[in-house]
Tab-separated table of C-alpha atoms in Angstrom:
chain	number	residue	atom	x	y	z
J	1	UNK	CA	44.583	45.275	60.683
J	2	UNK	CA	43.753	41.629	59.497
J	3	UNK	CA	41.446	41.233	57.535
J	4	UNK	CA	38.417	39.250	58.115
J	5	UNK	CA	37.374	36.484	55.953
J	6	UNK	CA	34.551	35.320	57.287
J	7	UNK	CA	31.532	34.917	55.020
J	8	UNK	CA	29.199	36.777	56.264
J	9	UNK	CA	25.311	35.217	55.810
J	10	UNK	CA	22.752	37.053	54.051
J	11	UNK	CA	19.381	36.536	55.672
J	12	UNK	CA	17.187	34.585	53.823
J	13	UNK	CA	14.708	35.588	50.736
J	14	UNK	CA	10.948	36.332	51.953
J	15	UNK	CA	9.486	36.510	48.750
J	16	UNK	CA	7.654	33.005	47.795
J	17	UNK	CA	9.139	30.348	46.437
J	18	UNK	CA	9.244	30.376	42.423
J	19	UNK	CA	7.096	27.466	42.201
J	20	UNK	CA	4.161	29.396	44.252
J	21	UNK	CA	3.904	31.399	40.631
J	22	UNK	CA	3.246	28.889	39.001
J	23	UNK	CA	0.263	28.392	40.818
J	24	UNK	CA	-3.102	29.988	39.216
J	25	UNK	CA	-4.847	28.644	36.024
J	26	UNK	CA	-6.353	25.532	38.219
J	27	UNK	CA	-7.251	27.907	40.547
J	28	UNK	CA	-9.289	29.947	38.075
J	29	UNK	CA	-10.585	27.185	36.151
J	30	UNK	CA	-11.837	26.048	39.638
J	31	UNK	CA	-14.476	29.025	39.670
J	32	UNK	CA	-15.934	26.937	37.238
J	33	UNK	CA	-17.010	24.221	40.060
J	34	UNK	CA	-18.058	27.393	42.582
J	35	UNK	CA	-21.209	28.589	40.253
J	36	UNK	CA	-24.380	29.315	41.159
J	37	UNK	CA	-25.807	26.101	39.547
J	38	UNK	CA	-23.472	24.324	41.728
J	39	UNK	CA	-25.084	26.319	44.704
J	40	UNK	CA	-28.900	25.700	43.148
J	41	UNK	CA	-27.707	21.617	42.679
J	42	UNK	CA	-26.390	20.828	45.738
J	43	UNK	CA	-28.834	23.393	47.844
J	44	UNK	CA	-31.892	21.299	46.690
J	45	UNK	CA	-30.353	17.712	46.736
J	46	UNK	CA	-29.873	18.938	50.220
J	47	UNK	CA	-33.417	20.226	51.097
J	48	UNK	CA	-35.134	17.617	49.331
J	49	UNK	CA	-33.032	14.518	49.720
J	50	UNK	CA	-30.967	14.997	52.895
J	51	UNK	CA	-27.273	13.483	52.859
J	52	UNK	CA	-28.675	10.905	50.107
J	53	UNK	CA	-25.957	12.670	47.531
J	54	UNK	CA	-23.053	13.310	49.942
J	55	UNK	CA	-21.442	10.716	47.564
J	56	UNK	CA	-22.159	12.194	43.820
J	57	UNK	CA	-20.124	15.211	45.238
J	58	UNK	CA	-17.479	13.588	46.824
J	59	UNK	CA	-17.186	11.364	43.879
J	60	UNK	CA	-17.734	14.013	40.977
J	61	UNK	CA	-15.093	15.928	42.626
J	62	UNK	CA	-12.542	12.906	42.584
J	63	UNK	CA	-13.544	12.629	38.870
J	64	UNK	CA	-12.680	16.340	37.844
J	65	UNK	CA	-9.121	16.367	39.985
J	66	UNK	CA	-7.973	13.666	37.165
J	67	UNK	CA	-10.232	15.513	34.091
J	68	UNK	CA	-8.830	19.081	35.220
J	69	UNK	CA	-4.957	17.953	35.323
J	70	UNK	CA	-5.478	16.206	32.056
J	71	UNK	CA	-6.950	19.249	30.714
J	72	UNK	CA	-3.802	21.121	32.185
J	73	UNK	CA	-1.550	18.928	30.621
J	74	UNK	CA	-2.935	18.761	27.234
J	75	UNK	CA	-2.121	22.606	27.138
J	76	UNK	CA	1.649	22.448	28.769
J	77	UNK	CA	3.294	19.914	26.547
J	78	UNK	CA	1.552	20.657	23.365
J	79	UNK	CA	0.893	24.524	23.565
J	80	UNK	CA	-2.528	24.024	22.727
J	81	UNK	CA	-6.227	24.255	24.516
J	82	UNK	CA	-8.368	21.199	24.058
J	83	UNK	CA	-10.384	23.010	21.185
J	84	UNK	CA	-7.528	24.079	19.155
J	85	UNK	CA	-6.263	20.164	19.552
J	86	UNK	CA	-9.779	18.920	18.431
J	87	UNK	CA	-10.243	21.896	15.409
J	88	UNK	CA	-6.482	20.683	13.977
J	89	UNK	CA	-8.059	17.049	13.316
J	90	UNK	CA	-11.507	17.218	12.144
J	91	UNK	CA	-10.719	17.759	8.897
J	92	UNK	CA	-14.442	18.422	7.657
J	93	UNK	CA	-15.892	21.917	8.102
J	94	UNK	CA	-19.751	20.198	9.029
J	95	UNK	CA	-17.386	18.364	11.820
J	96	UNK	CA	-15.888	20.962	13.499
J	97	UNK	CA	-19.326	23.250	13.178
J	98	UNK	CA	-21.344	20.685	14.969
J	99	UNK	CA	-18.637	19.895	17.576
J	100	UNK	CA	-18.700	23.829	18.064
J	101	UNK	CA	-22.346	24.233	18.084
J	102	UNK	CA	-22.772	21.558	21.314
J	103	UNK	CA	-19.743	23.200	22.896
J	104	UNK	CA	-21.527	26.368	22.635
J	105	UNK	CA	-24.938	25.318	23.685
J	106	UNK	CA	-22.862	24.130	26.918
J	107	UNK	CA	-21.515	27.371	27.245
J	108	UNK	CA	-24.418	29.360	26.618
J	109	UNK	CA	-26.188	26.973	29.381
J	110	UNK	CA	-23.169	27.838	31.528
J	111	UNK	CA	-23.627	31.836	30.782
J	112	UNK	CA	-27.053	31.256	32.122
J	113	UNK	CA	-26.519	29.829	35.430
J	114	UNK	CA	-24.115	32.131	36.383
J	115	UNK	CA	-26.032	35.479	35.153
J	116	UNK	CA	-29.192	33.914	36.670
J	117	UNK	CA	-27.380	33.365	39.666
J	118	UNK	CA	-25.750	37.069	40.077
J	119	UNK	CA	-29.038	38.549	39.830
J	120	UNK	CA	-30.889	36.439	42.503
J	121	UNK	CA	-28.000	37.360	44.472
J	122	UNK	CA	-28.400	41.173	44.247
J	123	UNK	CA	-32.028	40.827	44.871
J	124	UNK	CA	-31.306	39.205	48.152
J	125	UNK	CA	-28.700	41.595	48.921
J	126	UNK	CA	-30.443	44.525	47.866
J	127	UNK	CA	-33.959	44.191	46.809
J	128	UNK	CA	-32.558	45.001	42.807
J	129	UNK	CA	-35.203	43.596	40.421
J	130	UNK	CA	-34.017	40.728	38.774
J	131	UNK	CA	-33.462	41.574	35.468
J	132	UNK	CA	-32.007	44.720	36.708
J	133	UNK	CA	-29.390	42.435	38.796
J	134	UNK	CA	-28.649	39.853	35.310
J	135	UNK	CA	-27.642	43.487	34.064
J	136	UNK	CA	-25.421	44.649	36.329
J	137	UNK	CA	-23.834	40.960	36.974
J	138	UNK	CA	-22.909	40.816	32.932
J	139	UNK	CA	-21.859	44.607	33.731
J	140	UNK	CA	-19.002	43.936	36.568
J	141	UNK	CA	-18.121	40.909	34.273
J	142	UNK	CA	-17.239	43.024	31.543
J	143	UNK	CA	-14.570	44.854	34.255
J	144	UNK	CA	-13.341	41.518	34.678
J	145	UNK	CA	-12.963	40.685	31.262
J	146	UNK	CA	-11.304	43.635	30.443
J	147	UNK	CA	-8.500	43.443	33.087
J	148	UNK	CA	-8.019	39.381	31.278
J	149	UNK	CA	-8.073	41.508	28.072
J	150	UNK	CA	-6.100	44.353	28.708
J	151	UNK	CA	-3.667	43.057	32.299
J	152	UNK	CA	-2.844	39.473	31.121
J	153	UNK	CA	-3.548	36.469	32.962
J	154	UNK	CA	-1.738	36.926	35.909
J	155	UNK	CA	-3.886	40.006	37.483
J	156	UNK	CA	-7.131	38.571	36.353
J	157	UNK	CA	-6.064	35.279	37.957
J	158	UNK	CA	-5.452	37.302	41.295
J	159	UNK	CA	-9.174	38.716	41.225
J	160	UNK	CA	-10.677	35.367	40.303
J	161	UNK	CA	-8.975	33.771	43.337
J	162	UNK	CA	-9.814	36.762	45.725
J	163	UNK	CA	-13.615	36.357	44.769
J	164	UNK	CA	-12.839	32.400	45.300
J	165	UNK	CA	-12.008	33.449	49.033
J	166	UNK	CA	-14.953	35.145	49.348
J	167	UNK	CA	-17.296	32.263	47.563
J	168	UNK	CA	-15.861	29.973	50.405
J	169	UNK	CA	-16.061	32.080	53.203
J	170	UNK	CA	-19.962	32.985	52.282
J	171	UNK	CA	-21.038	29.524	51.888
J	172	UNK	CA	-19.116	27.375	54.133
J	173	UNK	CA	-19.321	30.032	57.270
J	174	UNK	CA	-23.089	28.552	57.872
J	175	UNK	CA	-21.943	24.747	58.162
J	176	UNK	CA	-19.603	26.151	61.288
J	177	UNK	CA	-22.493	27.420	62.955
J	178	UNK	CA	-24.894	24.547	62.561
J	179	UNK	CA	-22.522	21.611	61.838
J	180	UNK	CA	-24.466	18.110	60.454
J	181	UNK	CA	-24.671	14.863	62.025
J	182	UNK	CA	-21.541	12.856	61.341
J	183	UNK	CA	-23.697	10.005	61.400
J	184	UNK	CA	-25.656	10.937	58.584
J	185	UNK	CA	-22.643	12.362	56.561
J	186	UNK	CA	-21.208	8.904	56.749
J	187	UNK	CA	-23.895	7.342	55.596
J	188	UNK	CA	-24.545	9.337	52.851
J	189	UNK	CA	-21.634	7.960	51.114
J	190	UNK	CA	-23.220	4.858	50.075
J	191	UNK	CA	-24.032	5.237	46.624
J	192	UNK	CA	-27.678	5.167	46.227
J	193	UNK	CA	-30.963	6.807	44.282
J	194	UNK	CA	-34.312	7.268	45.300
J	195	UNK	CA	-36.272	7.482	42.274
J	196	UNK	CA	-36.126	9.694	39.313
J	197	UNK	CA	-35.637	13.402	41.325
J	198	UNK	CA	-32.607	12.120	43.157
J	199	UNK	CA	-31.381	10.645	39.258
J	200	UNK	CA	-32.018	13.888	37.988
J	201	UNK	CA	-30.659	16.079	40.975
J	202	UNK	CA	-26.775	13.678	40.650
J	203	UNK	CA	-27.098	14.513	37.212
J	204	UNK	CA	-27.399	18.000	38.040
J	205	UNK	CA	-24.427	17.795	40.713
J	206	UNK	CA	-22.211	16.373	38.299
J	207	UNK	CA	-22.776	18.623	35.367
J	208	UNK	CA	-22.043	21.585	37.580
J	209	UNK	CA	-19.234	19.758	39.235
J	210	UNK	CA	-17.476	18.511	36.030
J	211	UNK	CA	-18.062	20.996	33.678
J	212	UNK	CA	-17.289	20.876	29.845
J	213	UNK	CA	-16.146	24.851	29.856
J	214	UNK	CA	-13.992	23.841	32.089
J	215	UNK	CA	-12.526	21.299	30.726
J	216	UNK	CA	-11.757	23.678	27.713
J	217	UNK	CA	-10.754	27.193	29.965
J	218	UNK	CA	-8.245	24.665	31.921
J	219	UNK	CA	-6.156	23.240	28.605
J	220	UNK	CA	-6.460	27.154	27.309
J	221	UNK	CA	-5.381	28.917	30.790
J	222	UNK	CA	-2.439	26.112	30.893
J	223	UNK	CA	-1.478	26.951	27.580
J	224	UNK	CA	-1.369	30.629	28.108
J	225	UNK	CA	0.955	30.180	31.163
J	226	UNK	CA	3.094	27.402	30.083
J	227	UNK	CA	2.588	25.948	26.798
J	228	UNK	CA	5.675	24.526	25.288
J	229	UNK	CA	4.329	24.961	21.525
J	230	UNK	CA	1.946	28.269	20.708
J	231	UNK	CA	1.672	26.908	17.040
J	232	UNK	CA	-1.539	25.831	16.054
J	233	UNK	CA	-0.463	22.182	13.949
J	234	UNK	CA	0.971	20.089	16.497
J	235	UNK	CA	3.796	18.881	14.532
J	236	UNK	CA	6.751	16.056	15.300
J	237	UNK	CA	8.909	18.808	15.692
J	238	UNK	CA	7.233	20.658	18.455
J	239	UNK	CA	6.664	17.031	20.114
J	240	UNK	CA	10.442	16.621	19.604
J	241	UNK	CA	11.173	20.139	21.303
J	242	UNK	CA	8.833	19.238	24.062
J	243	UNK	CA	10.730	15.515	24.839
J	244	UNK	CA	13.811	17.629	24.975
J	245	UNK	CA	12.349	20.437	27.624
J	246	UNK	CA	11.983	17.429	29.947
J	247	UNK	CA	13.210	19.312	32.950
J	248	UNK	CA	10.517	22.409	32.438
J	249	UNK	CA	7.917	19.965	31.603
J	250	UNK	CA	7.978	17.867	34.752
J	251	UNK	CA	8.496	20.590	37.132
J	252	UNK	CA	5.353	22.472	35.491
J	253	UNK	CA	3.286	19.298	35.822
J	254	UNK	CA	4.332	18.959	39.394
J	255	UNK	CA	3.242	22.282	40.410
J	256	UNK	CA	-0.057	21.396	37.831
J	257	UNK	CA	-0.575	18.985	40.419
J	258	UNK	CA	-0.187	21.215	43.095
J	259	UNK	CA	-2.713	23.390	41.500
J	260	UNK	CA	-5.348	21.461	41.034
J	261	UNK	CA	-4.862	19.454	44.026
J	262	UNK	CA	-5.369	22.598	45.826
J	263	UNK	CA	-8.459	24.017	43.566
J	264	UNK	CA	-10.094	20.868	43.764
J	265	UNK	CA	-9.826	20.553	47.409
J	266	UNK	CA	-11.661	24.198	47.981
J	267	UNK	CA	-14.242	23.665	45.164
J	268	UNK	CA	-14.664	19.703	46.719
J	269	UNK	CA	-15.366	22.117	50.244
J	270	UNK	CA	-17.242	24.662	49.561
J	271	UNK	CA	-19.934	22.124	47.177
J	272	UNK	CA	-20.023	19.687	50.259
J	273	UNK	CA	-20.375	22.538	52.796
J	274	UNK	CA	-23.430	23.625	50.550
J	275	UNK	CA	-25.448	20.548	50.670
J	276	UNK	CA	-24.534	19.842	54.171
J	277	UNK	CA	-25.876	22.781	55.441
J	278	UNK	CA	-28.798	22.204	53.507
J	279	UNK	CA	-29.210	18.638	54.678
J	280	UNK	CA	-28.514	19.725	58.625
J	281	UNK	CA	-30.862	22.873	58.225
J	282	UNK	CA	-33.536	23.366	55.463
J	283	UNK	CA	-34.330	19.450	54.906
J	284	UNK	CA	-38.590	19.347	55.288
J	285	UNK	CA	-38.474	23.112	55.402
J	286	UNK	CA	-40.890	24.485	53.046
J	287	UNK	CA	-39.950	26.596	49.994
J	288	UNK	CA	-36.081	25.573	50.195
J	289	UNK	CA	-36.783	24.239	46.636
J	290	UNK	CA	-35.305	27.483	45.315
J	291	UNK	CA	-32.579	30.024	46.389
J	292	UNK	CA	-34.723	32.594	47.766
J	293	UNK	CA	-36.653	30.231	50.057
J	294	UNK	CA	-33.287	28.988	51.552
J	295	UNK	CA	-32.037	31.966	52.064
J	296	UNK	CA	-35.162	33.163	54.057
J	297	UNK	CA	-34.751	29.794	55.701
J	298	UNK	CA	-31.211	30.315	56.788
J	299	UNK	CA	-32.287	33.960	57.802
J	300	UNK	CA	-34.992	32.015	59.995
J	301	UNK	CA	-32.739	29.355	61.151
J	302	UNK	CA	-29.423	30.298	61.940
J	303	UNK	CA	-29.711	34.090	61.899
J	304	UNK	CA	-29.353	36.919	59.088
J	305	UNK	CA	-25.757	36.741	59.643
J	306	UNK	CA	-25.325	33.588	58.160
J	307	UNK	CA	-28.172	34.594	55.247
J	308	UNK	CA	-26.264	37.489	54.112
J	309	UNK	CA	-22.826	35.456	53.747
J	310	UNK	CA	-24.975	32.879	51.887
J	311	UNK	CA	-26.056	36.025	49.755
J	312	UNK	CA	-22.507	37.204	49.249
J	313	UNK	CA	-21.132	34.067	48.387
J	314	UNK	CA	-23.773	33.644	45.304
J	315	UNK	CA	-22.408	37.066	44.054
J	316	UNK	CA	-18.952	36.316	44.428
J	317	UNK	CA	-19.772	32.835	42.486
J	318	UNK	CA	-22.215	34.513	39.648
J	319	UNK	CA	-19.664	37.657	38.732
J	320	UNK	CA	-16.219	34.970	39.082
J	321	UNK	CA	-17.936	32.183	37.047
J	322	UNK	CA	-19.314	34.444	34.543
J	323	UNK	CA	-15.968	36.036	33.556
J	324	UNK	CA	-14.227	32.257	33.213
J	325	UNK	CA	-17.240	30.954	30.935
J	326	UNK	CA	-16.613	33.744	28.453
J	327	UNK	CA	-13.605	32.817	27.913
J	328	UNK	CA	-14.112	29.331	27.958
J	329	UNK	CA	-16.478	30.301	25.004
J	330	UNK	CA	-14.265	32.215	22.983
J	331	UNK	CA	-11.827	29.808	22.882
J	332	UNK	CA	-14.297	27.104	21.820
J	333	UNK	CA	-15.137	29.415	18.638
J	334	UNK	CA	-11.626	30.141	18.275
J	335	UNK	CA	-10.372	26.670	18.348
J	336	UNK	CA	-12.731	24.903	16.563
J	337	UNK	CA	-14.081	27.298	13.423
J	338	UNK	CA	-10.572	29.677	14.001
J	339	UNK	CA	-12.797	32.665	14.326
J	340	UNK	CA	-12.277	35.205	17.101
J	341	UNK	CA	-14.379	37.324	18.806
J	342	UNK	CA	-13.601	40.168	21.416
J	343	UNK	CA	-14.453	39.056	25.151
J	344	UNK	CA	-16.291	42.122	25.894
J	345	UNK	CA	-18.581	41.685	22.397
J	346	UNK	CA	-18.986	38.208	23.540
J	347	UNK	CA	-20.016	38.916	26.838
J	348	UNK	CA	-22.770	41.268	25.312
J	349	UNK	CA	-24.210	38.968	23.376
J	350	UNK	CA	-24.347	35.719	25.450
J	351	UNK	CA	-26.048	38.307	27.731
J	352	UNK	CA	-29.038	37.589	26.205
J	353	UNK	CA	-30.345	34.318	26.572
J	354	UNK	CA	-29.970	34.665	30.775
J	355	UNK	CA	-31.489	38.349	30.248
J	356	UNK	CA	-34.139	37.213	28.069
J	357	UNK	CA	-35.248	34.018	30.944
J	358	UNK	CA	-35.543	36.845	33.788
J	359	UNK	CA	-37.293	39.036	31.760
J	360	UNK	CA	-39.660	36.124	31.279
J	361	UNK	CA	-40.253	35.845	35.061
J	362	UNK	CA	-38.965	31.995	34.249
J	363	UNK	CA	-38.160	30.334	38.166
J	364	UNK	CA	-34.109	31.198	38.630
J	365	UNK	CA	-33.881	28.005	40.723
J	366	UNK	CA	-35.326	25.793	38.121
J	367	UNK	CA	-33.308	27.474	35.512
J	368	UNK	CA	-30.330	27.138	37.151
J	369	UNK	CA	-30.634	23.393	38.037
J	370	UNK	CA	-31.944	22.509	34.288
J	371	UNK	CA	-28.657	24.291	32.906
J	372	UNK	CA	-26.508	21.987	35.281
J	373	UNK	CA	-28.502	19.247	33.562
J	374	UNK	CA	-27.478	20.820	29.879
J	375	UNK	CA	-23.711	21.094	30.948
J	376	UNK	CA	-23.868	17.023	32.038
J	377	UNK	CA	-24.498	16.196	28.463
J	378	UNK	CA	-21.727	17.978	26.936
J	379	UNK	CA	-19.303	16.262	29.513
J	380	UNK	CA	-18.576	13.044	27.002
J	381	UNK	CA	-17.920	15.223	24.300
J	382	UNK	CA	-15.304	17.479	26.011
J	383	UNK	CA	-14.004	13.782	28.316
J	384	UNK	CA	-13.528	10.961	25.744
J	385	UNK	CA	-11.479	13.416	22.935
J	386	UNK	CA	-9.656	14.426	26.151
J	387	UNK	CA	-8.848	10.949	27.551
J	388	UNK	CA	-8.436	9.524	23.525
J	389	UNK	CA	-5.400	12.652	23.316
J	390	UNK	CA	-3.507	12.434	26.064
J	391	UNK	CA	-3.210	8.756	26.118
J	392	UNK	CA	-1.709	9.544	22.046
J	393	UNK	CA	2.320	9.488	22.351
J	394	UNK	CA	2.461	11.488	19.037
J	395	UNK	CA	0.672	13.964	20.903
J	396	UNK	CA	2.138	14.113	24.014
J	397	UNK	CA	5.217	11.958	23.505
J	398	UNK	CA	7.058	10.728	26.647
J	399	UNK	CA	4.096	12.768	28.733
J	400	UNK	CA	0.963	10.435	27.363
J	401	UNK	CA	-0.882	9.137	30.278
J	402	UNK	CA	0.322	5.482	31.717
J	403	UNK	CA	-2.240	2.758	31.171
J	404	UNK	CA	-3.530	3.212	35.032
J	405	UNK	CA	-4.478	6.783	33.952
J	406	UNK	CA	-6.177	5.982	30.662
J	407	UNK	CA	-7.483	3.138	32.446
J	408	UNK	CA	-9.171	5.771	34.891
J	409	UNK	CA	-10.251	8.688	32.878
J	410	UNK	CA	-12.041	5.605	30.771
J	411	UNK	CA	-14.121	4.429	33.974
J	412	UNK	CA	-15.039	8.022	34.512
J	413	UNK	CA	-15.958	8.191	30.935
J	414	UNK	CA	-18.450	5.512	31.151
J	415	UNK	CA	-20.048	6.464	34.543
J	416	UNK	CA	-21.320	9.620	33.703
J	417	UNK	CA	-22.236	8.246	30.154
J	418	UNK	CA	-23.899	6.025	32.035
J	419	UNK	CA	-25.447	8.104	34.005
J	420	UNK	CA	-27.104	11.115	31.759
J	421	UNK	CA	-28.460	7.922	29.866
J	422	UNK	CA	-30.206	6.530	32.799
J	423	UNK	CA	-31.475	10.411	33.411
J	424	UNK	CA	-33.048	10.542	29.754
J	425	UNK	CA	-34.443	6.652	29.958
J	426	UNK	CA	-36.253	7.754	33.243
J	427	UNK	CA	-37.006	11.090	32.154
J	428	UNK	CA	-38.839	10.077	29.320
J	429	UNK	CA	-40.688	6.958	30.891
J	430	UNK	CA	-41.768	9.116	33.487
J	431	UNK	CA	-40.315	6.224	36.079
């Protein structure tokens, strides 16, 4: 018989695309933006000021999509996290000790929001006593931390975006059921204040929307992944091997994009979704000053359906968050004073602070907003050393920023400078 030489055609692959794995570390560092201070901030500015602040988040969020990929790239073309970068050039030991001891403060303030936030969470869930819930949120967190420790990145990365799924679903279900006024949503993007509490509310929105840890977990998480250089001295050499990996480089930065496009877009969501719902539903209601007295609004309002997603959603955000801003905090020690300390020892003793405020019967709300407040001051010192390196072409070489990007990371620099000044100069007048 002849024989056949036809090709024959094998059916085509069903597994994803490579590029799809190289999605993740934006998507993690993204939690960051999903905390519960971000649910206290933009839950009150909501109840108390309507859609006055629709534009702080829409344009906080706009700022961190260009912090977050600098941030990424920083830690794919130079194999190094943003702390590592800024512990390798400040020379002095009394430098890099202060620099550490703000970065910590901001992470300790980050710690709190998110512990604070689990346990108000359980106790809405469940009735657990508060400082019985900040216990057993900094308990599942240690689980978490110990699949990061003990897994690698790419399983914890798949539980941090499962509990992202969840955060979205729980707090953006409620704006489906009682949608706002388009009306008002467009007019809220006119940027404007109303006195000292709206001041200090954007302040709040945009410390829990552009957060330092962040800033730090993104360059560390990239790193991790992709980083072109593990070494700790960024030498010509490993700036010379980088130029050279030009291919690698720009196809990880496009799917960097990619990432944080797509992280950025969610966390954007699910922070407008919370104040909107606010706005359309608890606005003149009284006690939605806090998260307990919104969530027996919403139970009142729009059904206990819609309460206990609300309730679910501030777990989901408390024990995901949580996990990310330990290790944002390790890797501040560890870049800056080259100590290292285990996550789960960490986690115990960072513990104590949010443990110690709920044992105190201190307000969770007012906690929570106040350590959104903390975070918005360590935002220059984690934004201009990020801006001032990857604009540096002996750092990054042929990847530095173009002028337009400097140009833009600068103007974002200055606005929320800016801004936490005005915060203090009315805080302090009492205007």
């Amino acid at each position: 018989m002849p024989k056949d030489d036809r090709v024959i055609e094998t059916p085509p692959r069903t597994t994803p695309p490579r590029s799809l794995w190289l999605l993740g570390p934006a998507l993690v560092a993204g939690v960051a933006y999903l905390d519960p201070g971000n649910v206290a901030s933009n839950m009150t500015a909501g109840a108390q000021y309507g859609y006055l602040l629709v534009w702080v988040v829409l344009a906080g969020n706009v700022m961190a999509w260009l912090i977050q990929y600098l941030s990424a790239k920083l830690g794919v073309v130079t194999g190094q996290s943003l702390p590592e970068a800024l512990g390798a050039r400040l020379r002095r030991p009394w430098a890099r000790r202060a620099y550490w001891l703000q970065a910590e403060l901001v992470a300790m303030a980050t710690d709190l929001a998110e512990i604070i936030g689990g346990a108000v969470a359980l106790h809405l869930l469940f009735d657990i006593p508060l400082l019985l819930g900040g216990l057993l949120t900094g308990a599942v967190s240690m689980v978490l931390l110990a699949v990061q420790s003990r897994r690698g990145a790419r399983p914890f990365e798949f539980v941090i975006i499962g509990l992202m799924v969840i955060i979205t679903v729980g707090f953006v279900a409620g704006v489906f059921i009682a949608p706002p006024d388009p009306a008002e949503v467009v007019g809220g993007i006119v940027p404007r204040f109303e006195g000292t509490g709206s001041v200090l509310l954007a302040a709040s929105i945009l410390g829990a929307t552009i957060m330092p840890h962040a800033i730090y977990a993104h360059s560390a998480l990239s790193r991790d992944r992709f980083g072109a250089n593990p070494r700790r001295e960024q030498t010509d050499a490993a700036v010379e091997s980088a130029r050279t990996d030009a291919s690698r480089i720009r196809r990880l930065l496009t799917a960097t994009r990619w990432d944080v496009t797509i992280a950025m877009v969610i966390a954007g969501s699910v922070n407008l979704g919370i104040l909107l719902l606010a706005a359309a539903n608890l606005a003149g209601v009284e006690g939605t000053d806090s998260l307990e007295g919104a969530h027996a609004a919403l139970a009142a309002g729009l059904g206990p359906v819609v309460a206990t997603f609300f309730a679910v959603g501030l777990l989901a955000s408390g024990l995901a968050s949580t996990s990310v801003g330990a290790y944002a905090g390790a890797e501040i020690m560890h870049g800056l004073l080259n100590v290292r300390i285990p996550l789960l020892a960490r986690r115990v003793i960072t513990l104590i602070p949010a443990l110690a405020i709920l044992g105190l019967g201190v307000d969770p709300t007012l906690a929570l907003v106040l350590s959104q407040v903390v975070l918005s001051f360590g935002i220059p010192f984690a934004l201009v050393p990020l801006v001032a390196l990857t604009a540096q072409r002996r750092t990054l070489g042929a990847w530095a920023n173009r002028a337009w990007t400097t140009a833009a990371g600068v103007v974002a620099s200055v606005l929320l400078i800016a801004l936490n000044g005005a915060l203090l100069w009315l805080v302090l007048t009492g205007s």
